[in-house]
Short mmCIF file of C-alpha atoms in Angstrom, two decimals:
data_model
loop_
_atom_site.label_atom_id
_atom_site.label_comp_id
_atom_site.label_asym_id
_atom_site.label_seq_id
_atom_site.Cartn_x
_atom_site.Cartn_y
_atom_site.Cartn_z
CA MET A 153 -67.43 0.98 63.87
CA ARG A 154 -68.76 1.07 60.38
CA LYS A 155 -66.50 -0.20 57.82
CA LYS A 156 -64.78 2.57 55.60
CA ASN A 157 -65.96 2.50 52.04
CA ALA A 158 -63.25 1.47 49.64
CA GLY A 159 -64.05 4.05 47.28
CA ALA A 160 -63.65 6.88 49.77
CA GLY A 161 -61.48 9.69 48.51
CA LYS A 162 -61.67 8.66 44.96
CA ALA A 163 -63.68 10.50 42.36
CA ARG A 164 -66.93 8.86 41.26
CA VAL A 165 -67.36 10.95 38.26
CA ALA A 166 -64.81 11.08 35.41
CA VAL A 167 -66.06 13.63 32.90
CA SER A 168 -69.71 14.26 34.08
CA GLU A 169 -72.50 12.12 35.32
CA ARG A 170 -74.33 12.64 32.16
CA PHE A 171 -71.21 11.95 29.80
CA ASP A 172 -70.07 8.93 31.95
CA ALA A 173 -73.69 7.37 31.86
CA ALA A 174 -73.97 8.06 28.05
CA LEU A 175 -70.72 6.38 27.32
CA VAL A 176 -71.63 3.09 29.18
CA GLU A 177 -74.88 3.12 27.73
CA ALA A 178 -73.47 3.31 24.18
CA GLY A 179 -71.66 0.05 24.90
CA HIS A 180 -68.08 1.42 25.39
CA ASP A 181 -65.72 0.39 28.17
CA ALA A 182 -65.80 2.65 31.30
CA ALA A 183 -62.06 2.26 31.67
CA ILE A 184 -61.36 4.87 29.05
CA LEU A 185 -63.14 7.54 31.03
CA PRO A 186 -60.16 8.69 33.06
CA GLU A 187 -58.19 9.26 29.71
CA LEU A 188 -61.03 11.50 28.51
CA ALA A 189 -61.24 13.39 31.83
CA ASP A 190 -57.51 14.01 31.60
CA TYR A 191 -57.85 15.26 28.10
CA LEU A 192 -60.85 17.58 29.08
CA ASP A 193 -58.84 19.05 31.75
CA LEU A 194 -55.71 19.49 29.43
CA MET A 195 -57.91 21.42 27.01
CA ILE A 196 -59.49 23.53 29.81
CA ARG A 197 -56.08 24.46 31.01
CA SER A 198 -54.90 25.23 27.55
CA LEU A 199 -57.86 27.44 26.61
CA TRP A 200 -57.41 29.39 29.83
CA ALA A 201 -53.81 29.91 28.78
CA SER A 202 -54.90 31.02 25.32
CA GLN A 203 -56.53 34.41 24.25
CA ALA A 204 -59.93 32.63 24.89
CA ALA A 205 -59.36 33.60 28.39
CA TYR A 206 -60.72 37.09 27.41
CA ALA A 207 -63.99 35.62 26.36
CA GLY A 208 -64.67 34.14 29.98
CA ASP A 209 -65.62 30.85 31.41
CA SER A 210 -68.73 30.20 29.39
CA ARG A 211 -67.04 30.42 26.11
CA ILE A 212 -63.94 28.28 27.40
CA GLY A 213 -66.56 25.59 28.36
CA HIS A 214 -68.10 25.91 25.03
CA TYR A 215 -64.83 25.35 23.29
CA ALA A 216 -63.75 22.47 25.66
CA GLU A 217 -67.03 20.54 24.72
CA GLU A 218 -66.26 20.87 21.03
CA ARG A 219 -62.65 19.46 21.81
CA LEU A 220 -64.12 16.61 23.65
CA ARG A 221 -66.54 15.70 21.00
CA GLY A 222 -63.76 15.59 18.54
CA GLU A 223 -61.52 13.42 20.66
CA CYS A 224 -64.66 10.90 21.16
CA GLU A 225 -65.12 10.76 17.47
CA ARG A 226 -61.47 10.04 16.73
CA ARG A 227 -61.92 7.13 19.19
CA GLY A 228 -65.12 6.02 17.34
CA ILE A 229 -67.35 7.15 20.17
CA LEU A 230 -70.63 8.75 19.25
CA LEU A 231 -72.85 10.04 22.06
CA PRO A 232 -75.84 12.64 22.02
CA ASP A 233 -75.04 16.33 22.00
CA ALA A 234 -76.32 16.68 25.64
CA ALA A 235 -73.66 14.39 26.92
CA TYR A 236 -70.83 16.53 26.06
CA ALA A 237 -71.91 19.36 28.42
CA VAL A 238 -69.07 20.64 30.65
CA ASN A 239 -70.06 22.23 33.95
CA THR A 240 -68.93 25.79 34.89
CA ARG A 241 -67.30 24.39 38.20
CA ARG A 242 -64.96 22.06 36.22
CA VAL A 243 -63.99 25.02 33.79
CA ASN A 244 -63.33 27.44 36.76
CA LYS A 245 -61.12 25.01 38.58
CA TRP A 246 -58.20 25.86 36.12
CA LYS A 247 -58.96 29.51 36.01
CA GLU A 248 -55.46 30.40 37.25
CA TYR A 249 -53.98 29.34 33.88
CA ARG A 250 -55.08 32.69 32.74
CA ALA A 251 -51.77 34.01 34.08
CA VAL A 252 -49.93 32.03 31.13
CA ASN A 253 -52.04 34.13 28.74
CA THR A 254 -51.24 37.38 30.36
CA LYS A 255 -47.56 36.39 30.30
CA ARG A 256 -47.78 35.86 26.59
CA THR A 257 -49.95 38.82 25.55
CA ASP A 258 -49.61 41.58 28.18
CA ALA A 259 -46.03 42.03 29.49
CA LYS A 260 -46.88 45.02 31.47
CA ARG A 261 -49.72 43.47 33.45
CA ALA A 262 -47.69 40.30 33.93
CA LYS A 263 -45.00 42.28 35.47
CA ASP A 264 -47.42 44.05 37.73
CA ASP A 265 -48.90 40.81 38.81
CA MET A 266 -45.34 39.29 39.83
CA ALA A 267 -44.88 38.80 43.54
CA THR A 268 -43.12 41.70 45.28
CA ILE A 269 -42.33 42.71 48.91
CA GLU A 270 -43.43 45.59 51.10
CA ARG A 271 -41.20 48.34 51.68
CA ASP A 272 -41.17 50.41 54.86
CA TRP A 273 -40.08 54.10 54.58
CA SER A 274 -41.09 55.31 58.02
CA GLY A 275 -37.67 54.82 59.44
CA TYR A 276 -35.69 57.08 57.11
CA ASP A 277 -34.88 60.72 57.90
CA ALA A 278 -37.13 63.47 56.23
CA ARG A 279 -35.91 64.32 52.86
CA SER A 280 -33.16 61.84 52.90
CA ILE A 281 -34.57 60.00 49.86
CA ILE A 282 -36.38 61.77 47.19
CA VAL A 283 -38.29 59.92 44.52
CA ILE A 284 -38.80 61.83 41.35
CA ASP A 285 -41.15 61.05 38.54
CA VAL A 286 -43.47 62.86 36.05
CA HIS A 287 -47.24 62.82 36.26
CA HIS A 288 -49.56 64.01 33.32
CA ILE A 289 -52.14 66.04 35.02
CA LYS A 290 -55.83 65.29 33.74
CA VAL A 291 -56.90 68.98 33.75
CA ALA A 292 -57.16 70.93 30.45
CA VAL A 293 -55.69 74.45 30.66
CA THR A 294 -55.31 77.05 27.99
CA ARG A 295 -51.90 78.53 26.80
CA ALA A 296 -51.34 82.09 26.24
CA ASP A 297 -51.87 81.58 22.39
CA GLY A 298 -55.19 80.00 22.96
CA THR A 299 -54.42 76.34 22.56
CA THR A 300 -55.52 73.63 24.89
CA ALA A 301 -52.83 71.79 26.99
CA TRP A 302 -52.40 69.26 29.64
CA PRO A 303 -49.88 70.21 32.30
CA LYS A 304 -47.31 68.12 33.64
CA LEU A 305 -46.21 67.68 37.20
CA ILE A 306 -42.65 66.78 38.19
CA GLY A 307 -43.10 65.37 41.67
CA TYR A 308 -40.26 65.18 44.16
CA PHE A 309 -41.75 62.74 46.80
CA ASP A 310 -40.45 62.19 50.38
CA PRO A 311 -41.59 58.59 51.16
CA ALA A 312 -40.50 59.09 54.79
CA THR A 313 -43.20 61.90 55.38
CA GLN A 314 -45.44 61.21 52.32
CA MET A 315 -45.14 64.77 51.27
CA ILE A 316 -44.55 65.95 47.62
CA PHE A 317 -42.79 68.88 46.42
CA PRO A 318 -44.67 69.88 43.09
CA HIS A 319 -43.01 71.51 40.09
CA LEU A 320 -45.75 72.43 37.38
CA VAL A 321 -44.48 72.67 33.72
CA LEU A 322 -46.78 73.72 30.84
CA CYS A 323 -44.83 72.55 27.82
CA ASP A 324 -44.91 74.22 24.55
CA GLN A 325 -47.11 72.38 21.79
CA GLY A 326 -45.30 69.38 20.64
CA ARG A 327 -42.82 69.28 23.38
CA SER A 328 -42.37 67.19 26.49
CA ILE A 329 -40.65 67.24 29.71
CA SER A 330 -37.07 67.83 29.38
CA ARG A 331 -33.96 67.69 31.74
CA GLU A 332 -34.04 71.28 32.27
CA ASN A 333 -37.44 70.97 33.73
CA VAL A 334 -36.29 68.30 36.07
CA ILE A 335 -33.20 70.21 37.16
CA GLU A 336 -35.22 73.55 37.57
CA GLY A 337 -37.48 71.67 40.10
CA LEU A 338 -34.61 70.01 41.90
CA ILE A 339 -32.89 73.34 42.40
CA ARG A 340 -36.20 75.02 43.72
CA MET A 341 -36.47 72.20 46.21
CA ALA A 342 -32.96 72.09 47.21
CA THR A 343 -32.83 75.82 48.17
CA MET A 344 -36.01 75.92 50.45
CA ARG A 345 -35.62 75.32 54.15
CA ALA A 346 -38.54 72.85 54.23
CA TRP A 347 -36.77 70.51 51.89
CA GLY A 348 -33.21 71.08 51.27
CA PHE A 349 -30.87 68.80 49.48
CA PRO A 350 -31.32 64.93 49.72
CA GLN A 351 -28.97 62.28 50.38
CA THR A 352 -30.35 59.83 47.64
CA VAL A 353 -32.56 60.30 44.81
CA TYR A 354 -34.73 57.54 43.34
CA ILE A 355 -35.55 57.88 39.49
CA ASP A 356 -36.63 56.00 36.49
CA ASN A 357 -34.65 55.61 33.32
CA GLY A 358 -36.21 58.48 31.48
CA SER A 359 -33.84 60.59 29.27
CA GLU A 360 -35.01 63.85 31.41
CA ASN A 361 -33.25 62.37 34.41
CA GLY A 362 -29.74 61.71 32.76
CA ALA A 363 -28.60 65.08 34.04
CA LEU A 364 -28.92 64.18 37.64
CA ASP A 365 -25.76 61.86 37.32
CA LYS A 366 -23.83 65.11 37.73
CA LEU A 367 -25.01 65.30 41.49
CA GLN A 368 -23.05 62.18 42.31
CA PRO A 369 -20.21 63.88 44.15
CA ALA A 370 -22.51 66.03 46.20
CA LEU A 371 -24.89 63.16 47.07
CA GLU A 372 -21.85 60.92 48.19
CA MET A 373 -20.67 63.61 50.42
CA LEU A 374 -24.22 63.77 52.20
CA ASN A 375 -24.90 60.15 52.12
CA GLN A 376 -25.03 59.31 55.73
CA HIS A 377 -26.45 55.93 55.50
CA GLU A 378 -23.81 54.90 53.18
CA GLY A 379 -26.35 53.43 50.68
CA ARG A 380 -26.66 54.18 46.89
CA THR A 381 -26.80 57.86 46.05
CA ILE A 382 -28.80 57.43 42.78
CA ILE A 383 -31.22 54.58 42.41
CA ARG A 384 -32.66 53.76 39.21
CA ALA A 385 -36.08 52.00 39.14
CA ILE A 386 -36.29 48.62 37.06
CA PRO A 387 -38.15 49.67 33.74
CA TYR A 388 -41.81 49.11 33.75
CA ASN A 389 -41.98 48.24 37.37
CA ALA A 390 -44.44 50.75 38.91
CA ASN A 391 -44.77 48.71 42.09
CA ALA A 392 -41.26 49.34 42.96
CA LYS A 393 -41.71 53.18 42.90
CA PRO A 394 -43.67 54.51 46.01
CA ILE A 395 -44.65 57.64 44.12
CA GLU A 396 -47.13 55.76 41.76
CA PRO A 397 -49.72 55.18 44.59
CA LEU A 398 -49.41 58.89 45.54
CA PHE A 399 -50.27 59.99 42.05
CA LYS A 400 -53.46 58.09 42.33
CA ARG A 401 -54.31 59.83 45.52
CA LEU A 402 -53.42 63.04 43.99
CA ASN A 403 -56.04 62.57 41.20
CA ARG A 404 -58.66 61.90 43.68
CA PHE A 405 -57.97 64.50 46.28
CA VAL A 406 -56.27 67.30 44.41
CA PHE A 407 -56.81 67.41 40.54
CA SER A 408 -60.22 65.96 40.54
CA GLN A 409 -61.38 69.20 42.53
CA ILE A 410 -60.01 71.76 39.71
CA LYS A 411 -62.58 72.68 37.02
CA GLY A 412 -61.46 71.21 33.72
CA PHE A 413 -60.64 67.88 34.96
CA GLY A 414 -60.82 65.20 32.38
CA GLY A 415 -61.18 62.01 34.37
CA SER A 416 -58.89 58.99 33.82
CA SER A 417 -59.14 59.25 30.07
CA ARG A 418 -58.69 63.03 30.08
CA THR A 419 -61.04 63.58 27.17
CA LYS A 420 -64.07 61.42 27.65
CA LYS A 421 -65.36 63.11 30.87
CA THR A 422 -66.95 66.34 29.73
CA GLN A 423 -69.55 68.72 31.22
CA ASN A 424 -71.91 68.04 28.15
CA VAL A 425 -72.41 64.89 26.22
CA GLY A 426 -70.90 65.06 22.69
CA LYS A 427 -68.94 68.32 23.39
CA ALA A 428 -65.33 69.02 24.09
CA LEU A 429 -64.19 69.51 27.52
CA ILE A 430 -64.29 73.11 28.85
CA PRO A 431 -60.64 73.94 30.08
CA PHE A 432 -59.71 75.52 33.27
CA GLN A 433 -60.97 79.07 33.08
CA GLY A 434 -58.09 81.17 34.45
CA THR A 435 -54.41 81.94 33.94
CA TRP A 436 -51.49 79.58 34.33
CA GLU A 437 -50.62 81.45 37.61
CA GLU A 438 -54.07 80.90 38.98
CA PHE A 439 -54.02 77.17 38.15
CA GLN A 440 -50.67 76.69 39.83
CA HIS A 441 -52.05 78.57 42.92
CA GLN A 442 -55.02 76.25 43.11
CA VAL A 443 -52.74 73.01 42.74
CA TYR A 444 -50.36 74.36 45.45
CA THR A 445 -53.28 75.13 47.80
CA LEU A 446 -54.85 71.60 47.30
CA ILE A 447 -51.51 69.88 47.84
CA ALA A 448 -51.00 71.84 51.10
CA ALA A 449 -54.49 70.62 52.12
CA PHE A 450 -53.49 67.13 50.92
CA HIS A 451 -50.59 67.14 53.35
CA ALA A 452 -52.92 67.97 56.32
CA LYS A 453 -55.09 64.84 55.47
CA PRO A 454 -54.51 61.91 57.73
CA ILE A 455 -53.18 58.67 56.19
CA GLY A 456 -54.35 55.20 57.46
CA GLY A 457 -52.63 51.88 57.47
CA LYS A 458 -49.09 51.63 58.80
CA TRP A 459 -48.99 55.44 59.01
CA GLY A 460 -51.28 55.30 62.02
CA GLY A 461 -53.77 57.98 60.95
CA LYS A 462 -51.14 60.73 61.04
CA SER A 463 -51.11 63.45 58.27
CA PRO A 464 -47.90 64.10 56.27
CA ASN A 465 -47.56 67.32 58.27
CA GLN A 466 -47.64 65.49 61.44
CA LEU A 467 -44.97 62.82 60.16
CA PHE A 468 -42.76 65.72 59.14
CA GLN A 469 -43.21 67.47 62.59
CA GLU A 470 -42.15 64.30 64.30
CA LYS A 471 -38.97 64.24 62.20
CA ILE A 472 -38.31 67.92 63.02
CA ASP A 473 -38.65 67.31 66.63
CA ALA A 474 -36.28 64.48 66.55
CA GLY A 475 -33.44 66.93 65.11
CA TRP A 476 -33.90 67.10 61.46
CA ARG A 477 -32.48 69.98 59.75
CA ALA A 478 -32.41 70.74 56.01
CA VAL A 479 -29.27 70.68 54.07
CA ILE A 480 -29.57 73.88 52.03
CA ALA A 481 -27.66 74.09 48.87
CA ASP A 482 -26.42 77.51 47.39
CA GLU A 483 -28.55 77.98 44.17
CA MET A 484 -25.52 79.34 42.05
CA SER A 485 -23.33 76.48 43.16
CA LEU A 486 -25.98 73.87 42.43
CA ASP A 487 -26.83 75.55 39.07
CA ALA A 488 -23.00 75.25 38.23
CA ALA A 489 -23.00 71.56 39.10
CA PHE A 490 -25.17 70.75 36.13
CA CYS A 491 -23.18 72.74 33.62
CA ASP A 492 -20.31 71.51 31.26
CA ARG A 493 -17.13 73.24 31.94
CA VAL A 494 -14.27 74.93 29.86
CA THR A 495 -11.34 77.18 30.55
CA LYS A 496 -10.90 80.29 28.71
CA ARG A 497 -8.33 83.24 28.83
CA ARG A 498 -9.94 86.54 29.84
CA GLY A 499 -9.28 89.12 27.19
CA ARG A 500 -9.21 92.89 27.61
CA ASP A 501 -12.94 93.37 27.03
CA GLY A 502 -14.23 90.27 28.72
CA ILE A 503 -14.89 86.72 27.44
CA VAL A 504 -16.64 85.46 24.16
CA PHE A 505 -19.02 82.50 23.93
CA ASN A 506 -20.96 81.61 20.69
CA GLY A 507 -20.17 84.91 19.39
CA GLN A 508 -21.64 86.93 22.34
CA ARG A 509 -19.23 88.92 24.54
CA TYR A 510 -19.85 88.68 28.23
CA THR A 511 -18.41 90.57 31.36
CA HIS A 512 -18.70 91.02 35.04
CA ASP A 513 -16.89 93.31 37.51
CA GLU A 514 -15.34 90.34 39.23
CA LEU A 515 -14.13 88.81 36.05
CA MET A 516 -12.80 92.07 34.92
CA ALA A 517 -10.98 92.72 38.24
CA LEU A 518 -8.76 89.71 37.39
CA PRO A 519 -5.55 90.49 35.40
CA LYS A 520 -5.64 90.34 31.49
CA GLY A 521 -4.71 86.90 30.43
CA SER A 522 -6.08 84.95 33.47
CA ASP A 523 -7.23 81.55 32.66
CA ILE A 524 -10.83 81.27 34.20
CA GLU A 525 -13.00 78.07 34.39
CA PHE A 526 -16.43 78.62 33.05
CA CYS A 527 -19.65 76.74 33.42
CA LEU A 528 -21.73 76.61 30.30
CA PRO A 529 -25.47 77.16 30.89
CA TRP A 530 -27.88 74.17 30.63
CA ARG A 531 -30.71 76.49 30.21
CA ALA A 532 -31.47 78.04 26.79
CA GLY A 533 -30.55 81.75 26.57
CA GLU A 534 -28.79 81.74 30.11
CA SER A 535 -25.36 83.35 30.59
CA PRO A 536 -22.34 81.15 31.57
CA ILE A 537 -21.04 81.20 35.02
CA ALA A 538 -17.49 82.15 35.77
CA LEU A 539 -15.68 80.46 38.84
CA ILE A 540 -13.62 83.24 40.11
CA PRO A 541 -10.66 82.22 42.57
CA HIS A 542 -11.44 83.40 46.10
CA VAL A 543 -14.98 84.63 45.02
CA GLY A 544 -17.02 81.61 43.78
CA PRO A 545 -19.33 81.26 41.01
CA VAL A 546 -20.72 84.51 39.29
CA LYS A 547 -23.24 84.76 36.44
CA LEU A 548 -21.79 86.83 33.61
CA LEU A 549 -23.61 89.63 31.91
CA PRO A 550 -23.84 90.22 28.09
CA ALA A 551 -21.59 93.14 27.19
CA TYR A 552 -22.46 95.87 24.93
CA ALA A 553 -20.78 98.96 23.56
CA TRP A 554 -21.50 102.30 25.23
CA PRO A 555 -22.95 105.05 23.17
CA ALA A 556 -20.02 107.54 22.59
CA LEU A 557 -21.60 110.43 24.27
CA ASP A 558 -23.02 108.54 27.22
CA LYS A 559 -22.04 110.01 30.60
CA ASP A 560 -22.46 106.46 32.33
CA GLY A 561 -19.77 104.91 29.97
CA PRO A 562 -16.77 106.66 31.66
CA LYS A 563 -18.44 105.76 34.86
CA ALA A 564 -18.56 102.06 34.13
CA ALA A 565 -14.94 102.14 32.84
CA ALA A 566 -13.86 103.81 36.11
CA ARG A 567 -15.81 101.27 38.02
CA LEU A 568 -13.99 98.44 36.28
CA ARG A 569 -10.53 100.09 36.72
CA SER A 570 -11.31 100.53 40.32
CA ALA A 571 -12.08 97.00 40.86
CA GLN A 572 -9.07 95.84 38.96
CA ARG A 573 -6.79 98.22 40.98
CA LYS A 574 -8.31 96.75 44.24
CA ALA A 575 -7.73 93.31 43.06
CA LEU A 576 -4.20 94.18 42.13
CA ARG A 577 -3.60 95.69 45.65
CA LYS A 578 -5.06 92.44 47.14
CA MET A 579 -2.66 90.46 45.05
CA GLU A 580 0.32 92.69 45.96
CA ALA A 581 -0.56 92.34 49.48
CA GLU A 582 0.09 88.55 49.19
CA THR A 583 3.58 89.17 48.01
CA VAL A 584 6.98 90.37 49.39
CA VAL A 585 9.59 92.68 47.49
CA VAL A 586 12.40 90.75 45.91
CA ASP A 587 15.42 91.89 43.91
CA PRO A 588 16.30 89.61 40.98
CA VAL A 589 19.89 91.10 40.80
CA GLU A 590 20.60 90.02 44.48
CA ILE A 591 19.32 86.55 43.67
CA ALA A 592 21.55 86.32 40.52
CA ALA A 593 24.47 87.52 42.63
CA ASP A 594 23.70 84.75 45.11
CA ILE A 595 23.78 82.12 42.18
CA VAL A 596 27.06 83.53 41.17
CA ALA A 597 28.54 83.39 44.51
CA ARG A 598 27.21 79.71 45.25
CA SER A 599 28.38 78.44 41.71
CA SER A 600 32.02 77.73 40.87
CA ALA A 601 33.44 79.31 37.50
CA PRO A 602 35.22 77.10 35.14
CA ILE A 603 39.13 76.74 35.63
CA VAL A 604 41.27 77.11 32.69
CA THR A 605 44.57 75.04 32.79
CA GLY A 606 47.55 74.86 30.39
CA ARG A 607 49.47 77.71 28.63
CA ALA A 608 47.81 80.02 26.23
CA HIS A 609 48.85 80.36 22.69
CA VAL A 610 50.45 83.83 21.90
CA LEU A 611 50.38 85.63 18.43
CA ASP A 612 53.66 87.37 17.74
CA GLN A 613 53.81 90.78 15.82
CA GLY A 614 55.78 89.44 13.11
CA THR A 615 55.36 86.47 10.78
CA ALA A 616 52.10 85.41 12.24
CA VAL A 617 50.29 88.76 11.98
CA GLN A 618 51.81 89.05 8.38
CA ALA A 619 50.49 85.81 7.40
CA ILE A 620 47.01 86.80 8.32
CA ALA A 621 47.36 90.03 6.48
CA ASP A 622 48.71 88.05 3.26
CA GLY A 623 45.81 85.75 3.67
CA LYS A 624 43.40 88.66 3.52
CA GLY A 625 45.19 90.14 0.41
CA GLN A 626 45.16 86.79 -1.12
CA ALA A 627 41.30 86.70 -0.73
CA ALA A 628 40.88 89.91 -2.13
CA LYS A 629 42.83 89.17 -5.28
CA GLN A 630 40.75 85.90 -5.51
CA HIS A 631 37.70 88.15 -5.35
CA GLN A 632 38.91 90.52 -7.88
CA SER A 633 39.29 87.59 -10.41
CA ASP A 634 35.75 86.72 -10.08
CA ILE A 635 34.37 90.08 -11.12
CA THR A 636 33.11 90.18 -14.71
CA ASP A 637 34.18 92.65 -17.25
CA ALA A 638 30.81 94.50 -17.04
CA GLU A 639 31.22 94.77 -13.40
CA ARG A 640 34.70 96.09 -13.68
CA ALA A 641 33.62 98.74 -16.31
CA ARG A 642 30.67 99.94 -14.03
CA ALA A 643 33.16 100.15 -11.01
CA ARG A 644 35.64 102.39 -13.12
CA ARG A 645 32.68 104.77 -14.06
CA LEU A 646 31.67 105.03 -10.47
CA ALA A 647 35.13 105.83 -9.35
CA LEU A 648 35.43 108.55 -12.17
CA THR A 649 32.03 110.01 -10.96
CA GLU A 650 33.12 110.16 -7.39
CA ALA A 651 36.48 111.88 -8.40
CA PHE A 652 34.53 114.34 -10.43
CA GLU A 653 32.24 115.27 -7.49
CA ARG A 654 35.31 115.62 -5.14
CA ASN A 655 36.92 118.14 -7.47
CA GLN A 656 33.83 120.18 -7.92
CA ALA A 657 33.49 120.35 -4.15
CA ASN A 658 37.06 121.46 -3.68
CA ALA A 659 36.62 124.23 -6.32
CA ALA A 660 33.57 125.53 -4.70
#
């Protein structure tokens, strides 16, 4: 067999063939080549870790050559310019060090580039987990006042079936999505037979989702898999939210099909170069209808990969065939769950909130002075909700004074009195007749009266009574001594006047 070369597996070139040869020809010791090679690699790695990475490998190679020249001159090594050329292969060998620059300058991208795991949602029941997020639709529409707006989509995504429940919002100028918008969409979804109330909601940390914490008791009651009821995504971690890839598909298959679509930048894609984007030509209702139609068609589109070419509709049908049924929530009860609660006493003419009087037949049927729990509205301009015992939540109506000669006024009063009499009869039916005098007699019979012992003291009719009389006379004399001369003269004049009036009466 041929003898193995002693240099097998060892690098024959340190910096480059041209540089190595030029250094030896210049009379320098070749033993310093490994040190210079290590220095060059250090500079290349450091350049990739700097913002020079944005300029690309050619610029990094040029900067590395300059650093190598400076190190050689520091060591007293002078070589021709052509000797310092660094080949692209050596530069790209350390290209992965770009990640250091990304970490330093682009936290969002660095977080997105972090290793993650694959999540499988197919094993969950339909509608058991709902992921909620907001998407800014890249279609320009026109408000009623003529201004251009970009609608928002609050998506309620079911990862188990890859279906989305859309709630479209057209915000006023200068306004964004609020918690009221998120609650409205959730109530719409929870009251539909094809969706219902979820067991778990997956949300981000936006302020518009803060009100969803009030659903905790209901979610815990329905949480069959005993997991977390409210899951909050890690901030700036789009990879962890399964709804983010869905939004990209919606842009491609839904929103891009609508006239007025502005592309990824919303404003750069226009029908004519140099001119503003022409908004969607139609009403807000027509825009919503087109979006709902396209999303329905999107649900009929097959999905590849682990979904096996099945459409969201087919995946949902499989869950239904396996026994899934929606948990429907009462709209009024769900509405009341998001309200702050107070207790107030019903007055003769209803209840007052913020200077406005409210009433309702069920409320007025209760006796005056009843303490009732009320749910303050979370929507602006909405009436409070009264939690009537044995009836449930009822939405109150603003009360107003009837015109004096309006014939419907007495009818309304008669209706209220009839409802109250009916409620009183119902309350009466839940009682029995009792006589408090009989109860008092039972108490007397059961209790023992105080027992007086010993001999009583008796007043005689002689000296004891006379002593009492003398005491009173003495007190009267003492009182007379305290009267002033003026008071005594006034009393004499009053006595003379009374005597004169008696004589006049007798004479008549």
